[in-house]
Amino acid sequence: MLALRLTRAARLAVQLRRLTVAAASAGTGFLLLCALGHALAHPDAPGDGALRLAWCTAPLAATAYLAVAVARTDPGTRPRPGLSAIGLGPGRLMAVSVVTTALSAVLGSLVALLVFLHLRGDLAGLPFDGDAADSLAAGLPLPAPATATLLALVPATACAAVALALRPTEPRRPAPTSAGRRFGRFGAYGWGAARETFGTYGRYGARLRPQAAPAPAPEAPATMAATEPAGAVGTLEATLEAPAPPAPDPTADPAPAPAPRRPQGTGVLPWGVTVLAAGLAVETYAGRSADPAANGVPAAGVLVGWALTALGLALAGPGLTHLCGRLVQAVRPGALRLLAGRMLMEESGRLGRPLGVVCAVASAAWAATVLYDAGGPPFGPLGVLGGAVVAGCTVAALLTAAVEARQERADTTQALVRLGAPPRMLRTAAAVRAGALLALFGPLTVLVAALAALPLAR
C-alpha cells in the first residue's frame, strides 16, 4: 500500500521516468514473445529461435539498467532522518523501490501481451493483411507456461537489479593497525586504538594489556625529609611513588592523515581497457570465422563481442571522465576551468558508466550502419525495435544520472551563489563540462565503431 501511495503522490517528472521503464519493459516483453512465436512457427530450426532469444538479452539488460537508474533518483524512497523510527529503514525503503519497479515492469509486460495478441489476431481480425504472421505464430496456440515465464522475466530481472543496487550496506571498518590486538569494553570487537576512560581497569580484558613501565622517580632532597613534618613526608612519599605518565615516543610514526575520497569506479580503467580489447578481438574472430545466421540475425559471437565491448566501456567510463576533469583544469586554470574540472572529477563515478554505455551503443549503431551500407543483411522491424529499446534505455539512463548529479550538487550550487558566483558562470561551467565530455567520448565512439565494423564488413 505504501508503494501505491508513493506512486500516486509522485510528481510529473517521476511519473514520466516510471512510464519510461514501463515502455522499455513493454518493448522487451514484445521481443521475447516474438522470439517464442518464431520458434513455434519454425519448429524445424531450433537454433535460429535460440539465437533470437539470445539477442533479446541486450534489451533485457538495458531495461534492468534503466530501472536501476530510475530507482536511484526516486525521491519517495530516498532515506531521510527519522524514517527508521517509524519502521522505514534502508531495508524497507529498498523493498518499496523494488515494489514500485515491479509495478512499472508488470504494466509494461501486460501492454506487450495485449499488443502481441492483437497482432496475432486473437483479439480481433489479423491486422496488416497477415504480414507479421511469420514471427507471431498466427493461428497456433500459445503455450501458457512459456508465455507467462517470458512475461515474468522482465519484471523479475528489473526487481533483482534494483534490489542488488539499493541493498543496505554497512560502513567499512578501518584497517587494522600494526600494533597488537587491543580489547575494549565487554562485548566490543575490533582494533580500537582509543584509550579507555576512567574505570575500565576492572572491565573485561583490561589486565591483558601490557602496562607501561613507570618512569624512575626523582630523588627527594635530603633537606626536604628533615624539615617537613611526618604527615607532609608521607604525602611526599606517596606522590613520588605514583607512576608518571609515559612520555611520547619521538621515534613513533605520526597518525596517518585521512586519505582523500576517490570517486567510485576510477580505479578500474585498466580493466575496462582490457575488457574492451577482448570484446573487439571476439568481434573480429566472429566476423572472420562465421557467417551471419539466416533471416538477418547476426551470429552469437557478435553478441558476445558487443557485450564485452559495452562492459569494457562501462568500466572505463568513470576513469575516462576523471581524466577529462584533470585535463580541463590543467595548465594554470582559471576559476571557470577549475570549477568545471573539479565537478567532472567529483561526478565521474556517477556519470562515467552511463557515458560509457551510451558510447558502446552508439558505436554498435555506427557499426551496424556501416555493415548495412556494405551490403549486409537488412534490418527487420524487430531489429529496429530492439535497437530503439536499447538506445532509448541508455540515453534515458544517462539523462537520469545527470538529474541525480544535479540533485547531489544542489547544496554546492547554492553555496556558490551565496558566495557571489554569477549564475552565468555556473551555466558556462556546465557547457564546458559537456563540451569536454563530447570531445573525449566522440572520437572514442568513432574509433570503437570503426574497429568493430572492420571485420564485419569483409
XYZ file of C-alpha atoms in Angstrom:
458
model
C 0.000 0.000 0.000
C 2.867 2.382 0.741
C 4.331 1.792 -2.733
C 0.944 2.508 -4.320
C 0.545 5.734 -2.344
C 4.048 6.875 -3.256
C 3.318 6.076 -6.896
C 0.119 8.127 -6.880
C 1.622 11.084 -4.991
C 4.768 11.374 -7.124
C 5.490 14.399 -9.262
C 5.091 14.511 -13.025
C 8.808 14.053 -13.759
C 8.947 10.966 -11.539
C 5.858 9.531 -13.229
C 7.426 10.090 -16.653
C 10.544 8.201 -15.595
C 8.422 5.302 -14.357
C 6.451 5.308 -17.609
C 9.790 5.097 -19.434
C 10.544 1.905 -17.500
C 7.098 0.575 -18.400
C 7.647 1.363 -22.101
C 11.048 -0.363 -22.087
C 9.518 -3.371 -20.354
C 6.747 -3.484 -22.973
C 9.257 -3.427 -25.841
C 11.436 -6.121 -24.279
C 8.452 -8.318 -23.460
C 7.162 -7.999 -27.030
C 10.555 -9.058 -28.408
C 10.573 -12.105 -26.114
C 7.083 -13.088 -27.244
C 8.103 -12.639 -30.881
C 11.048 -14.991 -30.310
C 8.587 -17.507 -28.870
C 6.261 -17.065 -31.836
C 9.108 -17.577 -34.328
C 10.131 -20.766 -32.524
C 6.533 -22.048 -32.674
C 6.213 -21.207 -36.387
C 9.570 -22.830 -37.281
C 9.952 -25.971 -35.168
C 12.484 -27.363 -37.643
C 15.019 -24.567 -36.879
C 15.607 -24.548 -33.105
C 18.998 -22.868 -33.440
C 17.502 -19.815 -35.119
C 14.925 -19.452 -32.344
C 17.572 -19.825 -29.641
C 19.698 -17.171 -31.352
C 16.770 -14.755 -31.458
C 16.115 -15.402 -27.791
C 19.795 -14.792 -27.003
C 19.712 -11.423 -28.770
C 16.800 -10.454 -26.507
C 19.263 -10.303 -23.588
C 20.526 -6.927 -24.862
C 17.170 -5.086 -24.419
C 16.569 -7.063 -21.222
C 19.845 -5.817 -19.715
C 19.123 -2.279 -20.937
C 15.688 -2.334 -19.289
C 17.139 -3.509 -15.976
C 19.832 -0.826 -16.206
C 17.203 1.869 -16.752
C 15.121 0.538 -13.847
C 18.109 0.865 -11.508
C 18.812 4.414 -12.690
C 15.167 5.436 -12.158
C 15.029 3.804 -8.717
C 18.116 5.732 -7.590
C 16.504 9.094 -8.362
C 13.093 8.308 -6.874
C 12.541 10.974 -4.180
C 9.851 8.920 -2.454
C 12.271 6.167 -1.427
C 15.250 8.344 -0.525
C 16.474 7.834 3.092
C 15.596 10.731 5.389
C 16.279 11.397 9.076
C 13.620 9.948 11.341
C 12.181 7.356 8.956
C 13.836 4.478 10.793
C 11.851 5.379 13.915
C 8.579 4.573 12.126
C 9.876 1.384 10.534
C 11.118 2.787 7.221
C 14.777 1.957 7.411
C 17.091 1.347 4.452
C 15.842 -2.209 4.031
C 12.186 -1.206 3.964
C 12.854 1.652 1.525
C 14.708 -0.770 -0.720
C 11.667 -3.063 -0.643
C 9.422 -0.119 -1.588
C 11.682 0.657 -4.545
C 11.509 -2.973 -5.661
C 7.702 -2.986 -5.466
C 7.488 0.296 -7.397
C 9.771 -1.097 -10.099
C 7.690 -4.276 -10.227
C 4.516 -2.269 -10.801
C 6.032 -0.413 -13.752
C 7.534 -3.550 -15.278
C 4.359 -5.616 -14.881
C 2.369 -2.838 -16.539
C 4.745 -2.912 -19.498
C 4.554 -6.712 -19.750
C 0.750 -6.592 -19.822
C 0.844 -3.997 -22.605
C 3.264 -6.205 -24.549
C 0.922 -9.182 -24.187
C -2.082 -7.191 -25.401
C -0.197 -5.876 -28.439
C 1.126 -9.336 -29.242
C -2.336 -10.898 -29.044
C -3.772 -8.093 -31.172
C -1.170 -8.557 -33.903
C -1.755 -12.305 -33.852
C -5.455 -11.762 -34.478
C -6.604 -13.325 -31.195
C -8.498 -10.220 -30.046
C -9.813 -9.046 -33.429
C -9.041 -9.686 -37.083
C -5.483 -10.197 -38.296
C -4.026 -6.680 -38.922
C -1.591 -5.623 -41.658
C -3.005 -8.280 -44.010
C -1.114 -11.024 -42.191
C 2.395 -9.674 -42.906
C 3.539 -10.356 -39.329
C 2.102 -13.865 -39.130
C 5.513 -15.491 -39.626
C 7.054 -14.023 -36.451
C 3.897 -14.170 -34.319
C 2.785 -17.764 -34.994
C -0.699 -16.661 -36.012
C -3.191 -19.498 -35.907
C -1.102 -21.597 -33.499
C -1.985 -21.933 -29.813
C 0.364 -20.203 -27.397
C 1.748 -22.332 -24.541
C 0.626 -20.619 -21.362
C 3.649 -21.633 -19.183
C 6.181 -20.341 -21.747
C 4.255 -17.107 -22.247
C 3.972 -16.468 -18.507
C 7.665 -17.256 -17.991
C 8.810 -14.853 -20.696
C 6.482 -12.115 -19.474
C 7.700 -12.527 -15.883
C 11.340 -12.446 -16.946
C 11.475 -8.675 -17.403
C 9.900 -7.715 -14.007
C 11.982 -10.330 -12.195
C 15.233 -9.128 -13.756
C 14.448 -5.459 -13.100
C 13.460 -6.100 -9.471
C 16.558 -8.221 -8.845
C 18.793 -5.495 -10.298
C 17.132 -2.794 -8.165
C 17.393 -4.902 -5.004
C 21.069 -5.613 -5.687
C 21.890 -1.972 -6.422
C 19.974 -0.468 -3.477
C 20.711 -3.086 -0.844
C 21.699 -1.616 2.561
C 25.432 -1.747 3.165
C 27.298 -1.319 6.426
C 30.164 1.193 6.635
C 33.602 -0.292 6.199
C 35.661 -0.857 9.301
C 39.060 0.804 9.479
C 42.040 -1.323 8.500
C 43.873 -2.955 11.416
C 47.000 -1.185 12.570
C 50.399 -2.756 13.028
C 50.020 -2.659 16.800
C 48.878 -5.691 18.785
C 45.299 -6.677 19.383
C 43.523 -4.443 21.885
C 40.487 -5.388 23.899
C 37.899 -2.819 24.725
C 34.701 -2.999 26.684
C 32.839 -6.223 27.348
C 31.329 -7.387 24.073
C 33.321 -4.946 21.946
C 35.239 -6.277 18.979
C 37.742 -4.670 16.706
C 41.070 -2.928 16.653
C 40.166 0.206 18.549
C 43.220 2.321 19.307
C 41.478 4.864 21.523
C 42.404 4.930 25.210
C 39.750 3.817 27.632
C 38.210 6.157 30.173
C 38.347 6.073 33.956
C 37.111 2.828 35.475
C 37.978 0.496 32.618
C 40.658 -1.362 34.576
C 38.140 -3.653 36.154
C 36.408 -4.450 32.866
C 36.943 -7.425 30.642
C 40.472 -7.773 29.264
C 41.913 -4.713 30.940
C 44.624 -6.733 32.753
C 45.722 -8.298 29.458
C 47.081 -5.032 28.148
C 50.846 -4.535 28.584
C 51.469 -1.988 31.276
C 53.987 0.760 30.643
C 56.969 0.740 32.961
C 56.828 3.645 35.394
C 59.398 6.353 34.952
C 62.145 6.443 37.600
C 61.128 8.754 40.401
C 63.487 11.659 41.086
C 65.315 11.506 44.386
C 63.993 13.865 47.033
C 66.451 16.329 48.532
C 67.772 15.330 51.936
C 66.812 18.644 53.479
C 63.182 18.136 52.476
C 62.783 14.980 54.581
C 64.452 16.723 57.505
C 62.449 19.897 57.501
C 58.985 18.579 56.628
C 56.731 17.168 59.334
C 55.736 13.476 59.402
C 52.402 13.966 57.625
C 53.967 16.020 54.892
C 56.734 13.428 54.440
C 54.143 10.659 53.960
C 52.311 12.733 51.379
C 55.553 13.422 49.535
C 56.489 9.720 49.504
C 53.065 8.807 48.098
C 53.454 11.426 45.420
C 56.897 10.164 44.441
C 55.706 6.552 44.313
C 52.869 7.369 41.867
C 53.695 6.367 38.253
C 54.396 9.268 35.953
C 52.534 9.452 32.644
C 54.515 7.918 29.789
C 56.388 10.401 27.670
C 55.538 10.495 23.951
C 57.897 8.495 21.793
C 59.600 10.867 19.307
C 60.525 7.936 17.026
C 56.941 6.686 16.645
C 55.186 7.270 13.344
C 52.571 10.023 13.442
C 48.934 9.173 12.914
C 48.201 8.835 9.182
C 46.175 11.622 7.654
C 42.818 10.621 6.202
C 43.169 9.764 2.547
C 41.180 11.904 0.116
C 37.978 10.291 -1.079
C 38.404 8.920 -4.555
C 35.373 8.749 -6.836
C 33.881 5.321 -7.233
C 34.952 3.310 -10.263
C 38.012 5.362 -11.272
C 40.479 2.614 -10.333
C 39.241 0.057 -12.880
C 40.308 1.932 -16.004
C 42.978 -0.670 -16.938
C 40.443 -3.471 -16.520
C 37.987 -1.598 -18.726
C 40.571 -1.175 -21.473
C 41.422 -4.882 -21.220
C 37.788 -5.999 -21.485
C 37.248 -3.566 -24.392
C 40.206 -5.052 -26.274
C 38.895 -8.555 -25.586
C 35.462 -7.604 -26.942
C 36.931 -6.178 -30.141
C 39.025 -9.322 -30.558
C 35.968 -11.557 -30.161
C 34.050 -9.481 -32.705
C 36.956 -9.756 -35.145
C 37.157 -13.516 -34.718
C 33.381 -13.938 -35.050
C 33.265 -11.773 -38.166
C 36.029 -13.733 -39.901
C 35.132 -17.278 -38.884
C 31.338 -17.331 -39.029
C 28.696 -16.019 -41.362
C 25.561 -14.261 -40.142
C 22.658 -16.551 -39.423
C 19.625 -16.789 -41.579
C 16.840 -14.197 -41.618
C 19.319 -11.385 -40.945
C 20.183 -12.382 -37.357
C 23.906 -11.886 -36.593
C 25.958 -14.707 -35.171
C 26.253 -15.372 -31.459
C 29.934 -14.379 -31.434
C 28.990 -10.863 -32.496
C 26.633 -10.647 -29.500
C 29.351 -11.830 -27.098
C 31.884 -9.404 -28.542
C 29.463 -6.490 -28.373
C 28.594 -7.369 -24.756
C 32.284 -7.397 -23.801
C 32.811 -4.101 -25.606
C 29.908 -2.490 -23.755
C 31.182 -3.850 -20.432
C 34.681 -2.542 -21.103
C 33.442 0.936 -21.977
C 31.199 0.951 -18.890
C 34.172 0.036 -16.689
C 36.462 2.564 -18.344
C 33.879 5.381 -18.332
C 34.487 6.673 -14.767
C 38.245 6.699 -15.251
C 37.969 8.498 -18.572
C 35.609 11.079 -17.068
C 38.028 11.630 -14.176
C 40.885 12.049 -16.659
C 38.776 14.512 -18.634
C 38.283 16.594 -15.490
C 42.025 16.639 -14.869
C 42.713 17.764 -18.417
C 40.146 20.566 -18.166
C 41.878 22.117 -15.170
C 45.436 21.589 -16.392
C 47.951 24.330 -17.267
C 47.163 27.260 -14.943
C 43.351 27.074 -14.851
C 41.124 29.971 -14.010
C 38.062 29.885 -11.821
C 35.831 28.634 -14.638
C 38.008 25.745 -15.755
C 38.853 24.838 -12.162
C 35.168 24.648 -11.244
C 34.298 22.590 -14.335
C 37.212 20.198 -13.840
C 36.541 19.644 -10.147
C 32.890 18.900 -10.813
C 33.827 16.402 -13.520
C 36.240 14.665 -11.174
C 33.648 14.569 -8.398
C 30.863 13.228 -10.628
C 33.000 10.800 -12.613
C 31.699 7.772 -10.735
C 28.075 8.776 -11.321
C 28.261 9.928 -14.947
C 31.096 7.759 -16.245
C 29.263 4.458 -16.525
C 26.198 5.839 -18.364
C 28.522 7.697 -20.726
C 30.455 4.505 -21.410
C 27.272 2.553 -22.087
C 25.970 5.265 -24.445
C 29.345 5.216 -26.213
C 29.048 1.434 -26.646
C 25.514 1.661 -28.031
C 26.437 4.492 -30.406
C 29.463 2.551 -31.678
C 27.294 -0.546 -32.235
C 24.732 1.509 -34.162
C 27.520 3.062 -36.246
C 28.985 -0.373 -36.987
C 25.554 -1.734 -37.952
C 25.041 1.186 -40.337
C 28.446 0.604 -41.965
C 27.640 -3.102 -42.285
C 24.288 -2.342 -43.925
C 25.884 0.076 -46.402
C 28.460 -2.596 -47.310
C 25.716 -4.987 -48.459
C 24.879 -6.669 -45.164
C 21.508 -8.120 -44.179
C 18.654 -5.616 -43.927
C 17.193 -4.600 -40.600
C 13.780 -6.051 -39.909
C 11.100 -4.389 -37.785
C 12.081 -6.452 -34.750
C 15.730 -5.450 -35.139
C 14.740 -1.790 -35.316
C 12.543 -2.226 -32.233
C 15.358 -3.903 -30.293
C 17.827 -1.188 -31.250
C 15.337 1.516 -30.281
C 14.752 -0.105 -26.885
C 18.480 -0.375 -26.151
C 19.279 3.143 -27.372
C 16.304 4.682 -25.581
C 17.146 2.953 -22.297
C 20.794 4.017 -22.363
C 20.015 7.634 -23.242
C 17.273 7.781 -20.611
C 19.660 6.309 -18.027
C 22.259 8.970 -18.894
C 19.703 11.759 -18.500
C 18.519 10.247 -15.217
C 22.111 10.098 -13.934
C 22.531 13.761 -14.908
C 19.414 14.614 -12.908
C 20.777 12.666 -9.939
C 24.103 14.504 -10.167
C 22.292 17.836 -10.287
C 20.329 16.916 -7.167
C 23.502 15.898 -5.349
C 25.307 19.170 -6.068
C 22.319 21.405 -5.333
C 23.798 22.427 -1.946
C 27.147 23.215 -3.555
C 25.476 25.344 -6.209
C 23.520 27.280 -3.596
C 26.693 27.853 -1.583
C 28.474 29.214 -4.659
C 25.571 31.554 -5.375
C 25.638 32.813 -1.773
C 29.369 33.446 -2.086
C 28.755 35.683 -5.084
C 29.295 33.374 -8.068
C 27.223 34.653 -11.004
C 24.694 32.170 -12.452
C 26.176 32.784 -15.893
C 29.489 31.326 -14.771
C 27.735 28.201 -13.473
C 25.982 27.720 -16.806
C 29.249 28.284 -18.661
C 30.947 25.687 -16.448
C 28.188 23.200 -17.322
C 28.749 23.935 -21.021
C 32.499 23.421 -20.594
C 31.888 20.049 -18.917
C 29.556 18.937 -21.706
C 31.991 20.071 -24.397
C 34.924 18.312 -22.738
C 32.994 15.036 -22.443
C 31.864 15.281 -26.055
C 35.425 15.979 -27.208
C 36.668 12.864 -25.375
C 33.882 10.331 -25.928
C 33.029 11.386 -29.505
C 36.317 10.295 -31.121
C 36.365 7.240 -28.847
C 32.952 6.192 -30.164
C 34.057 6.622 -33.782
C 37.266 4.648 -33.134
C 35.472 1.740 -31.443
C 32.809 1.688 -34.176
C 35.458 1.609 -36.924
C 37.332 -1.234 -35.236
C 34.100 -3.180 -34.683
C 32.825 -2.728 -38.238
C 36.139 -3.534 -39.929
C 35.917 -7.355 -39.683
C 32.146 -7.447 -40.236
C 32.233 -5.508 -43.500
C 34.597 -8.013 -45.191
